[in-house]
Coordinates of C-alpha atoms in Angstrom, one line a residue:
M1 CA 164.0 67.4 162.9
N2 CA 165.7 69.4 166.2
H3 CA 169.2 70.2 166.3
S4 CA 171.1 71.6 169.1
L5 CA 172.8 75.1 167.9
V6 CA 176.7 74.8 167.7
Y7 CA 179.4 77.9 167.7
K8 CA 182.7 77.3 166.5
I9 CA 185.4 78.9 163.7
A10 CA 184.9 77.8 160.4
S11 CA 187.6 75.2 159.6
D12 CA 185.9 72.5 156.2
P13 CA 185.5 73.4 152.5
Y14 CA 182.0 72.5 153.1
E15 CA 181.7 74.8 155.9
F16 CA 183.6 77.9 153.6
Q17 CA 180.8 77.0 150.4
Q18 CA 178.4 77.8 153.0
I19 CA 179.2 80.9 154.4
N20 CA 180.2 81.7 150.2
Q21 CA 175.8 80.7 149.8
L22 CA 175.2 82.8 153.4
N23 CA 177.4 85.5 152.4
Y24 CA 175.6 85.9 148.4
E25 CA 172.3 85.6 149.8
T26 CA 172.9 88.4 152.6
F27 CA 174.7 91.1 150.5
V28 CA 173.2 89.7 147.3
K29 CA 169.9 89.5 147.0
E30 CA 169.0 91.0 150.8
I31 CA 171.1 93.7 150.6
P32 CA 172.1 94.7 147.5
Q33 CA 175.9 95.4 147.8
H34 CA 177.0 93.4 145.0
E35 CA 175.8 92.0 141.8
K36 CA 174.2 89.0 140.8
N37 CA 176.2 85.9 139.5
D38 CA 175.0 82.5 138.3
T39 CA 176.7 80.8 140.7
E40 CA 174.7 82.3 143.8
Q41 CA 178.4 82.9 145.7
L42 CA 180.2 85.6 146.8
I43 CA 183.7 84.6 147.9
D44 CA 184.7 87.9 150.4
K45 CA 187.5 90.1 148.9
F46 CA 189.2 89.0 152.6
H47 CA 187.8 85.1 152.4
N48 CA 192.3 84.4 152.7
E49 CA 192.6 86.6 155.1
N50 CA 188.8 86.6 157.7
T51 CA 188.5 83.6 160.6
Y52 CA 184.6 83.0 160.6
I53 CA 182.5 82.2 163.1
I54 CA 179.4 80.4 162.7
A55 CA 176.4 78.9 164.0
K56 CA 175.3 75.5 163.1
S57 CA 172.3 73.8 163.1
G58 CA 173.0 70.3 162.3
E59 CA 175.0 70.3 159.0
C60 CA 173.6 73.7 158.3
I61 CA 175.6 76.8 158.7
I62 CA 172.7 79.5 159.7
G63 CA 174.5 82.5 161.4
M64 CA 178.0 84.0 160.8
I65 CA 180.5 87.0 161.6
A66 CA 183.8 87.2 160.0
V67 CA 187.4 88.8 162.3
R68 CA 190.1 89.6 160.6
A69 CA 193.2 92.2 161.8
N70 CA 195.0 93.0 158.9
R71 CA 195.8 96.2 157.4
P72 CA 194.1 98.4 155.8
F73 CA 190.5 97.3 157.1
S74 CA 187.3 98.0 154.4
L75 CA 186.3 100.6 156.1
D76 CA 190.1 102.1 155.4
H77 CA 189.1 101.8 152.2
K78 CA 185.9 104.1 152.7
L79 CA 187.3 106.5 155.4
H80 CA 191.0 107.9 154.6
N81 CA 190.8 108.9 158.4
L82 CA 190.0 106.4 160.2
D83 CA 192.6 106.4 162.5
E84 CA 191.7 109.7 163.5
Y85 CA 188.5 108.2 165.1
I86 CA 189.6 105.2 167.1
P87 CA 191.7 105.1 170.7
S88 CA 195.3 106.1 169.9
D89 CA 196.2 102.7 172.2
S90 CA 193.6 100.4 170.1
V91 CA 194.8 96.8 168.7
P92 CA 191.8 96.4 166.3
C93 CA 190.2 94.1 164.7
E94 CA 187.2 94.1 162.0
V95 CA 184.5 92.2 162.1
R96 CA 182.6 91.8 159.1
L97 CA 179.3 89.5 157.2
L98 CA 177.2 89.7 160.1
S99 CA 174.3 87.4 158.6
V100 CA 171.5 85.2 160.0
R101 CA 169.5 83.6 158.4
E102 CA 165.5 85.1 158.1
E103 CA 164.3 82.3 160.2
Y104 CA 166.7 82.1 162.4
R105 CA 166.6 85.6 163.4
S106 CA 164.6 87.1 166.7
T107 CA 166.5 84.3 168.6
R108 CA 169.3 83.3 170.6
V109 CA 171.7 82.8 167.3
F110 CA 172.7 86.3 167.2
Y111 CA 173.6 85.8 170.8
G112 CA 175.6 82.8 170.2
L113 CA 177.5 84.5 167.8
C114 CA 178.8 86.9 170.1
E115 CA 179.5 85.1 172.5
R116 CA 182.2 82.8 170.3
L117 CA 183.8 86.3 169.3
V118 CA 184.2 87.6 172.7
H119 CA 186.0 84.8 173.6
Y120 CA 187.8 84.4 170.2
C121 CA 188.9 88.1 170.4
L122 CA 189.3 87.9 174.6
E123 CA 191.9 84.9 173.0
M124 CA 193.9 87.0 170.1
G125 CA 194.1 90.6 172.5
Y126 CA 192.2 92.7 170.1
N127 CA 190.6 95.7 172.2
L128 CA 188.6 97.1 170.0
A129 CA 186.4 95.3 167.4
L130 CA 185.2 97.7 163.9
I131 CA 181.8 97.3 162.1
S132 CA 180.5 98.8 159.6
G133 CA 176.4 98.1 160.3
T134 CA 173.3 98.4 158.6
V135 CA 171.0 101.3 159.3
R136 CA 168.1 98.1 159.7
Q137 CA 170.4 97.6 162.8
L138 CA 171.9 100.5 164.2
K139 CA 169.5 100.3 167.6
L140 CA 170.0 96.8 167.9
Y141 CA 174.3 97.3 167.4
R142 CA 173.9 100.5 170.3
R143 CA 172.1 98.5 172.5
I144 CA 175.5 96.2 172.7
G145 CA 177.7 99.0 173.3
F146 CA 179.1 99.5 169.8
K147 CA 179.7 103.6 168.9
P148 CA 179.0 105.1 166.0
F149 CA 181.2 107.5 164.3
A150 CA 181.9 109.4 161.2
S151 CA 179.2 109.3 158.6
L152 CA 177.2 106.9 156.5
V153 CA 178.9 104.8 154.3
G154 CA 177.7 102.6 151.6
T155 CA 175.3 103.0 148.3
E156 CA 172.2 104.2 148.8
D157 CA 170.0 101.1 148.3
A158 CA 172.7 99.9 151.4
Q159 CA 173.8 102.8 153.4
F160 CA 175.9 101.5 156.4
Q161 CA 177.0 103.4 159.6
P162 CA 180.7 102.7 160.9
M163 CA 181.3 101.7 164.4
Y164 CA 183.9 100.3 167.1
L165 CA 183.1 98.1 170.4
T166 CA 185.2 98.6 172.7
K167 CA 185.9 96.1 176.2
E168 CA 185.0 99.3 178.1
S169 CA 182.1 100.1 176.1
F170 CA 180.4 96.0 176.1
L171 CA 180.8 96.5 179.9
Q172 CA 179.3 99.5 180.2
S173 CA 176.4 97.9 177.8
T174 CA 173.5 95.7 179.3
K175 CA 174.0 93.9 182.5
A176 CA 173.0 90.5 180.5
F177 CA 175.9 91.4 178.6
Q178 CA 178.3 92.2 180.5
R179 CA 177.8 88.3 182.2
L180 CA 179.2 87.2 178.9
M181 CA 182.9 89.1 179.6
L182 CA 182.1 88.0 182.6
S183 CA 181.7 84.6 181.7
A184 CA 185.1 84.9 179.5
T185 CA 188.1 86.3 182.0
V186 CA 186.7 84.7 185.1
Q187 CA 186.9 81.2 186.6
P188 CA 183.5 79.7 188.4
H189 CA 184.4 78.6 192.1
P190 CA 184.9 75.0 192.5
R191 CA 181.8 73.9 193.9
D192 CA 182.7 73.4 197.6
E193 CA 183.8 77.0 198.3
R194 CA 180.0 77.8 196.8
K195 CA 177.1 78.2 199.7
L196 CA 174.3 76.0 198.5
K197 CA 171.5 78.6 198.8
H198 CA 168.8 76.4 197.6
S199 CA 167.6 73.6 195.5
F200 CA 164.7 73.8 192.0
L201 CA 166.1 71.0 190.8
P202 CA 163.8 67.7 190.3
G203 CA 165.8 65.5 191.6
P204 CA 167.5 65.2 194.3
V205 CA 164.8 67.9 195.8
P206 CA 165.3 69.0 199.5
M207 CA 164.0 67.2 202.2
H208 CA 161.6 67.2 205.4
P209 CA 164.8 67.0 208.3
K210 CA 162.8 63.6 209.8
V211 CA 162.4 62.5 206.5
E212 CA 167.0 62.5 206.6
E213 CA 166.6 61.3 210.0
A214 CA 164.6 58.1 209.1
F215 CA 167.3 57.8 205.9
R216 CA 170.0 57.8 209.0
I217 CA 168.9 54.9 211.0
E218 CA 171.0 52.1 210.5
P219 CA 170.1 49.5 208.1
F220 CA 168.7 45.9 207.9
S221 CA 168.4 43.5 206.1
H222 CA 165.5 42.6 203.3
R223 CA 164.7 39.3 204.7
D224 CA 164.6 40.7 208.6
I225 CA 160.9 39.8 209.4
S226 CA 160.1 43.8 210.3
F227 CA 161.6 44.7 206.9
I228 CA 158.8 43.1 205.6
Q229 CA 156.4 44.5 207.8
E230 CA 158.0 48.2 206.6
V231 CA 157.3 47.0 203.3
N232 CA 154.1 46.1 203.6
E233 CA 153.5 49.4 205.2
L234 CA 154.4 51.6 203.2
K235 CA 152.5 49.8 200.2
Q236 CA 149.5 50.3 202.7
Q237 CA 149.9 54.4 202.5
L238 CA 150.7 54.2 198.6
C239 CA 147.9 52.5 197.7
G240 CA 145.6 54.4 200.1
M241 CA 147.0 57.7 198.3
T242 CA 146.0 56.6 194.6
K243 CA 143.5 54.8 196.1
S244 CA 145.0 51.7 193.8
K245 CA 144.1 48.5 195.0
Y246 CA 148.0 47.0 194.0
C247 CA 151.7 48.6 193.9
E248 CA 155.3 47.1 194.1
I249 CA 157.9 48.9 195.0
V250 CA 161.5 48.5 193.8
V251 CA 165.3 49.2 193.8
G252 CA 165.6 51.3 190.5
T253 CA 164.2 54.8 189.1
G254 CA 161.4 56.0 187.0
T255 CA 163.0 54.6 183.6
L256 CA 163.6 51.0 185.2
T257 CA 159.7 51.6 186.0
N258 CA 158.9 52.2 182.2
D259 CA 160.2 49.1 181.0
M260 CA 158.7 47.1 183.5
V261 CA 155.2 48.4 182.1
A262 CA 156.8 47.7 178.2
Q263 CA 157.3 44.2 178.8
Q264 CA 153.6 43.9 181.1
L265 CA 152.4 45.3 178.0
R266 CA 154.0 42.6 175.6
L267 CA 152.0 40.4 177.2
I268 CA 149.1 42.4 175.5
K269 CA 147.8 41.1 171.9
G270 CA 147.3 44.1 169.7
G271 CA 148.6 47.3 169.2
G272 CA 149.3 50.5 171.4
L273 CA 148.6 54.4 171.2
I274 CA 151.4 55.9 172.9
L275 CA 150.7 60.2 173.5
S276 CA 153.6 62.5 173.6
N277 CA 154.1 66.1 173.7
G278 CA 157.9 66.5 175.0
E279 CA 160.5 64.8 176.1
F280 CA 159.5 62.0 178.2
G281 CA 156.7 61.2 176.0
N282 CA 159.3 61.1 173.7
R283 CA 161.1 58.6 176.2
L284 CA 157.7 56.3 176.3
I285 CA 157.7 55.9 172.4
D286 CA 161.8 54.6 172.7
H287 CA 160.5 51.8 175.7
A288 CA 158.0 50.9 173.9
E289 CA 160.2 50.9 170.5
R290 CA 163.2 49.1 172.7
S291 CA 160.6 46.2 173.8
G292 CA 159.3 45.9 170.3
L293 CA 156.0 46.8 171.0
S294 CA 153.7 47.4 168.1
F295 CA 151.8 50.8 168.4
H296 CA 150.8 54.2 166.8
T297 CA 152.1 57.5 168.0
L298 CA 149.7 60.6 168.6
S299 CA 152.5 64.0 169.2
K300 CA 152.5 67.5 169.1
N301 CA 154.9 70.3 169.7
W302 CA 156.2 70.6 173.5
G303 CA 153.9 72.3 175.5
E304 CA 150.7 72.0 173.0
E305 CA 147.9 70.3 174.0
I306 CA 146.5 67.3 173.1
T307 CA 142.9 67.4 173.0
T308 CA 140.3 64.8 174.2
A309 CA 138.7 65.2 170.3
E310 CA 142.2 64.2 168.8
I311 CA 142.5 61.6 171.5
D312 CA 139.2 60.1 170.8
S313 CA 139.7 60.2 167.3
A314 CA 143.1 58.3 167.1
L315 CA 141.4 55.5 169.5
K316 CA 138.7 55.0 166.7
A317 CA 141.2 55.1 163.7
Y318 CA 143.7 53.2 165.3
S319 CA 142.0 50.7 167.6
P320 CA 144.3 50.4 170.1
K321 CA 144.9 47.9 172.8
W322 CA 146.0 50.1 175.4
I323 CA 147.0 53.8 175.9
W324 CA 150.2 54.9 177.3
T325 CA 151.4 58.2 178.5
V326 CA 153.2 60.5 181.2
H327 CA 150.4 62.7 183.5
C328 CA 152.9 65.7 184.2
E329 CA 155.3 65.7 180.8
T330 CA 158.5 67.4 182.8
S331 CA 160.3 68.6 179.8
T332 CA 157.1 71.8 180.2
G333 CA 155.0 70.9 183.1
Y334 CA 152.4 70.3 180.9
L335 CA 149.6 68.0 182.6
Y336 CA 146.7 65.5 181.1
D337 CA 143.6 65.3 181.9
L338 CA 143.9 61.3 183.3
A339 CA 139.5 61.1 183.7
E340 CA 139.0 62.3 180.5
I341 CA 141.4 59.7 179.2
L342 CA 140.7 57.5 181.5
S343 CA 136.8 57.6 179.9
L344 CA 137.9 58.0 176.4
A345 CA 139.8 54.7 177.2
K346 CA 137.1 53.0 178.9
A347 CA 134.4 53.5 176.2
N348 CA 136.8 52.1 173.6
G349 CA 137.9 49.4 174.9
A350 CA 142.0 50.5 176.1
E351 CA 143.7 49.7 179.2
L352 CA 145.4 53.1 180.2
C353 CA 148.7 53.1 181.3
V354 CA 150.7 56.5 183.3
D355 CA 153.7 57.2 183.8
A356 CA 153.1 59.6 186.9
C357 CA 157.0 60.0 188.5
S358 CA 156.4 64.1 188.4
S359 CA 153.0 64.1 188.8
F360 CA 152.9 61.6 192.4
G361 CA 153.1 63.9 195.7
I362 CA 152.7 67.4 193.8
V363 CA 149.0 66.9 192.6
P364 CA 145.5 64.3 193.8
V365 CA 146.0 61.2 191.3
H366 CA 143.5 58.4 191.5
F367 CA 145.0 54.2 190.0
Q368 CA 141.7 52.6 191.0
D369 CA 140.6 52.3 187.2
V370 CA 144.2 52.0 186.0
Y371 CA 145.6 49.5 184.2
L372 CA 149.6 50.5 185.4
A373 CA 151.1 53.7 186.7
T374 CA 154.6 54.3 187.2
S375 CA 156.5 56.9 189.8
V376 CA 159.5 57.1 192.1
S377 CA 160.4 58.5 195.6
G378 CA 162.0 61.5 194.7
K379 CA 160.6 64.3 193.0
G380 CA 156.9 64.7 194.2
A381 CA 157.1 62.8 196.8
G382 CA 160.0 64.3 198.7
S383 CA 162.0 61.3 199.2
Y384 CA 165.5 60.4 198.1
P385 CA 166.0 58.8 194.7
G386 CA 166.3 55.2 194.2
L387 CA 163.0 53.4 194.8
G388 CA 160.6 52.7 191.9
I389 CA 156.2 52.5 192.1
I390 CA 154.2 50.7 190.0
F391 CA 150.3 50.5 190.8
H392 CA 148.3 48.1 189.3
R393 CA 144.7 47.2 189.2
E394 CA 144.9 43.8 188.9
E395 CA 146.8 40.8 190.3
I396 CA 149.5 40.2 187.7
C397 CA 151.5 36.8 187.7
S398 CA 155.4 36.1 186.8
H399 CA 155.9 35.4 183.2
Q400 CA 158.6 33.7 182.1
S401 CA 159.5 36.1 178.9
I402 CA 159.7 38.5 180.8
P403 CA 163.6 39.1 182.3
R404 CA 163.5 38.3 186.2
Y405 CA 164.6 42.3 186.9
L406 CA 161.3 43.6 185.1
D407 CA 158.8 41.1 185.9
I408 CA 156.0 43.0 187.8
G409 CA 154.4 39.6 188.5
L410 CA 157.9 38.2 190.0
Y411 CA 157.8 41.6 192.4
S412 CA 153.9 40.9 193.4
E413 CA 154.2 37.2 194.0
K414 CA 157.4 38.1 196.4
G415 CA 155.6 41.1 198.4
S416 CA 157.7 43.5 196.3
I417 CA 161.3 42.0 197.9
P418 CA 162.3 39.1 195.6
F419 CA 165.7 40.8 195.8
T420 CA 167.7 42.8 197.7
H421 CA 166.0 46.1 199.0
S422 CA 167.0 49.4 200.8
S423 CA 165.9 49.9 204.2
N424 CA 167.4 53.0 204.6
L425 CA 165.2 53.9 201.5
I426 CA 162.0 52.5 202.6
R427 CA 161.5 54.2 205.7
A428 CA 162.6 57.4 204.1
L429 CA 159.9 57.1 201.7
K430 CA 157.4 56.5 204.3
E431 CA 158.2 59.1 206.3
A432 CA 158.5 61.6 203.5
L433 CA 154.7 61.1 202.3
A434 CA 154.1 62.0 206.3
H435 CA 154.7 65.5 205.0
L436 CA 153.0 66.0 201.4
D437 CA 150.9 69.2 201.7
F438 CA 149.1 69.3 197.5
R439 CA 147.0 72.4 199.0
R440 CA 151.0 73.6 199.7
N441 CA 152.3 72.9 196.6
Q442 CA 149.9 74.2 195.0
A443 CA 150.1 77.4 197.2
I444 CA 153.9 77.9 196.3
S445 CA 153.3 77.6 192.7
F446 CA 151.0 79.8 192.8
K447 CA 153.4 82.5 194.6
V448 CA 156.2 81.7 192.8
R449 CA 154.1 82.1 189.3
K450 CA 152.9 85.5 190.6
K451 CA 156.7 87.1 191.3
F452 CA 157.6 85.9 187.8
N453 CA 154.4 87.7 186.3
E454 CA 155.3 91.4 188.5
W455 CA 159.4 90.7 187.0
G456 CA 157.9 91.2 184.0
I457 CA 159.5 87.0 183.2
T458 CA 157.7 84.7 180.6
V459 CA 156.8 81.7 181.5
M460 CA 154.7 78.9 180.1
G461 CA 151.4 77.3 180.3
N462 CA 148.5 78.6 182.9
E463 CA 147.3 77.1 185.9
G464 CA 146.4 73.8 184.1
F465 CA 149.8 73.3 184.1
S466 CA 151.4 71.3 186.6
P467 CA 152.6 73.9 190.5
G468 CA 155.7 71.2 190.1
V469 CA 157.6 72.6 187.3
I470 CA 157.8 76.2 185.9
T471 CA 159.1 76.4 183.0
I472 CA 161.2 79.7 182.0
E473 CA 161.1 80.7 177.9
T474 CA 164.3 82.5 178.6
P475 CA 164.5 85.8 176.1
R476 CA 165.5 85.4 172.5
G477 CA 169.0 86.8 172.9
V478 CA 170.1 85.1 176.0
S479 CA 171.6 81.9 177.0
S480 CA 170.1 79.5 179.4
R481 CA 173.7 78.4 179.7
I482 CA 175.1 81.6 180.8
I483 CA 172.1 82.6 183.5
G484 CA 171.7 78.7 184.9
D485 CA 175.6 78.6 185.6
E486 CA 175.8 82.4 187.3
C487 CA 172.7 80.6 189.3
K488 CA 174.4 78.1 190.4
A489 CA 177.8 80.1 191.1
R490 CA 175.6 81.4 194.0
G491 CA 174.3 78.4 195.0
L492 CA 171.0 78.4 193.1
L493 CA 170.8 75.6 191.6
L494 CA 168.1 75.0 188.5
S495 CA 167.1 72.8 185.7
Y496 CA 169.1 73.7 182.7
E497 CA 172.3 71.2 182.0
S498 CA 169.9 68.9 180.4
D499 CA 169.9 68.6 176.8
Y500 CA 166.5 69.3 175.9
L501 CA 166.3 72.3 178.2
L502 CA 169.8 73.3 176.7
E503 CA 168.6 72.9 172.8
R504 CA 165.6 75.6 173.4
N505 CA 167.0 77.3 175.7
W506 CA 165.1 76.6 178.8
I507 CA 165.5 77.0 182.7
Q508 CA 163.1 75.0 185.0
L509 CA 162.3 75.8 188.3
A510 CA 160.5 72.3 190.2
L511 CA 158.9 72.9 193.0
M512 CA 159.5 68.9 194.4
G513 CA 159.8 68.3 198.0
N514 CA 160.0 70.3 201.3
H515 CA 160.3 74.1 200.4
R516 CA 160.8 76.0 203.6
E517 CA 159.4 79.4 203.2
E518 CA 161.9 81.6 204.5
V519 CA 164.3 79.7 202.4
M520 CA 162.6 79.7 198.7
T521 CA 161.9 83.8 199.5
E522 CA 165.8 84.3 199.7
A523 CA 166.2 82.0 196.8
L524 CA 163.4 84.1 194.7
G525 CA 165.6 87.1 195.8
V526 CA 168.3 85.4 194.6
L527 CA 167.3 84.6 191.3
K528 CA 164.9 88.4 190.2
E529 CA 168.6 89.8 190.7
I530 CA 170.4 87.2 187.9
L531 CA 167.0 87.7 185.7
E532 CA 166.1 90.7 186.3
P533 CA 168.5 92.6 183.6
V534 CA 167.9 89.7 181.5
K535 CA 164.8 91.5 180.6
E536 CA 167.1 94.2 179.0
A537 CA 168.1 91.3 176.0
R538 CA 164.6 91.1 174.5
Y539 CA 165.7 93.3 172.0
V540 CA 168.1 90.7 169.9

C-alpha cells in the first residue's frame, strides 16, 4: 500500500525503537563504524540529547537525522581545535546519524528531511550546522552548501569529512534549496493581493468571454417553456457531438453521474469488470463497492498501459456482463482506446460504461454503441462546473429501487428536468460547446510538451496520452508542494494539492477550457523561471 510521507520530530517510544534499528542497519551493517550485537539495535551515545527528525511512510521510519547543540560535539573528540575552523559568531548545532533506507534513496525523502531540518534550526536560533559527511556522499553535501574543513576522520573502512553549513552558504547553493529556505522564513501574500496570470487547473477552467456573458443572463424558472426548449437544444447539441442517441443533464458533478451509472448497473444480472491504472479508475471501484455491485478488477500501476490482450484475457476468464472504465485517467493523462475496448466488449457480450469527465471536449468521443457514458460541464467542455451529463444508448425507464436523484430513467421521462435546474449553467454550457476546437487543443498540448522537452523537464507519457492533462514528474528530492506554492504565489495555478498528487510528488497542467495564446505564453514563461532551477536538484 502507498502511504503519504510524513516528516516530524520523533516522540513516541516505538519511533525511538525504530530509530535504534535504523541506526544499527546503517552504521553497523552498511558502514562498519560500530561492532555488531545480538539485539541489532544501536543506541547513540548522545541519544538522550538528540532531537530526531524522521521521515515516515505509514508507521515505518524510512529516514532520519539527529540534531543536538550540547558541547562537546562528537567532532570535538575527533578534532581538538574545532572552534578554529568555524566562524567566531556561530551558534552551532551538530547534525548526525543521517540515514535513509535503501529503497527510498534517490527519492524526495532526503529533501524532505532537509526541509524539516531547516525549519527546526531556524526555530531554535542555530546559524551553523556541523556534520561528519561520509565520503560516499561528498558531492551531495557540497551541492547543498556544506563546506568541508580539516582532514578526514574515522577509520579506513568508514571515513568522514568534517563539514559545516551556514544559513548564508545554504542560501547560495542551488536555487531550488534557496526556495526551501525562503519557504521557512517568508509568509506568503494573501490570495487577494496576487494578480492571477493563468490557471492550468482542471476546474474551474479559463472560459471564453461569451461563456461568462451567457452565465450572467438573468435566470428563469426551470418550468418555463423557454428553459425546456434550451435544455432540448443542448441535449441535441451534445448527442450530435458524441453520436449518442440519448443524453440527460443533471445538476451535480461527475461523482454524481458515476453514482447514477452504478445504480443502473445494479439492474443488470451478473458481475462486471472495472479497469484501473490511476486514481479515477480506483474511484470507479469505490463507486461499485458502495453500490453493492459484483465485479472483478483489472488493475495496473498508475500510468501503466492496460493492453487489449489483458482485457480480452480478463473478459474470457470472468465473463462479465459489463465493463466500466475511465476514458482519460485524470491522475496521469493516460488515454484508453475506447474503440478497442468496445470491440472486445461486443465480442464477449458485455456492455461498456465510460467515465469521460476528462476527455469530453478535449478529444473527439463517439458513444453511439456505449451503454452509458458520463461527463461534466466544466473541464474539457470549457464551462462552469455544476452540470453532469449522462449519455445512454437506449431508452431508460424509471425504477423504484433507485433513489430519485440517482434515477437516470426518471430524468429521461421528465426531459432531464425532474427537479430544480439552472438556466445559467445550461446557457453557459451551450455557449461553451460552440467554441470547442479539438485541433486547437492538440496544438496547445504539442506546444507545451515541446517547451518542456526543450527545458529538460520530464513529463509522463507520450503522444498517446491526453492532450488535456500533462503530468510533471518532479525531480527526485524536490518538493512538488514547494514548487506549486511558489507558482500559486506568482498567480500561476497548477494541480498539485490533491492527496494523490502530493503522495507521488507530481504537478499537473490541465489544458482545458479557453487558453488565450498570449496569456498562456506569458504563463509558460513564468513556469519556466520556476522550473528551470529545479533541474539543478536532480542530484538528490
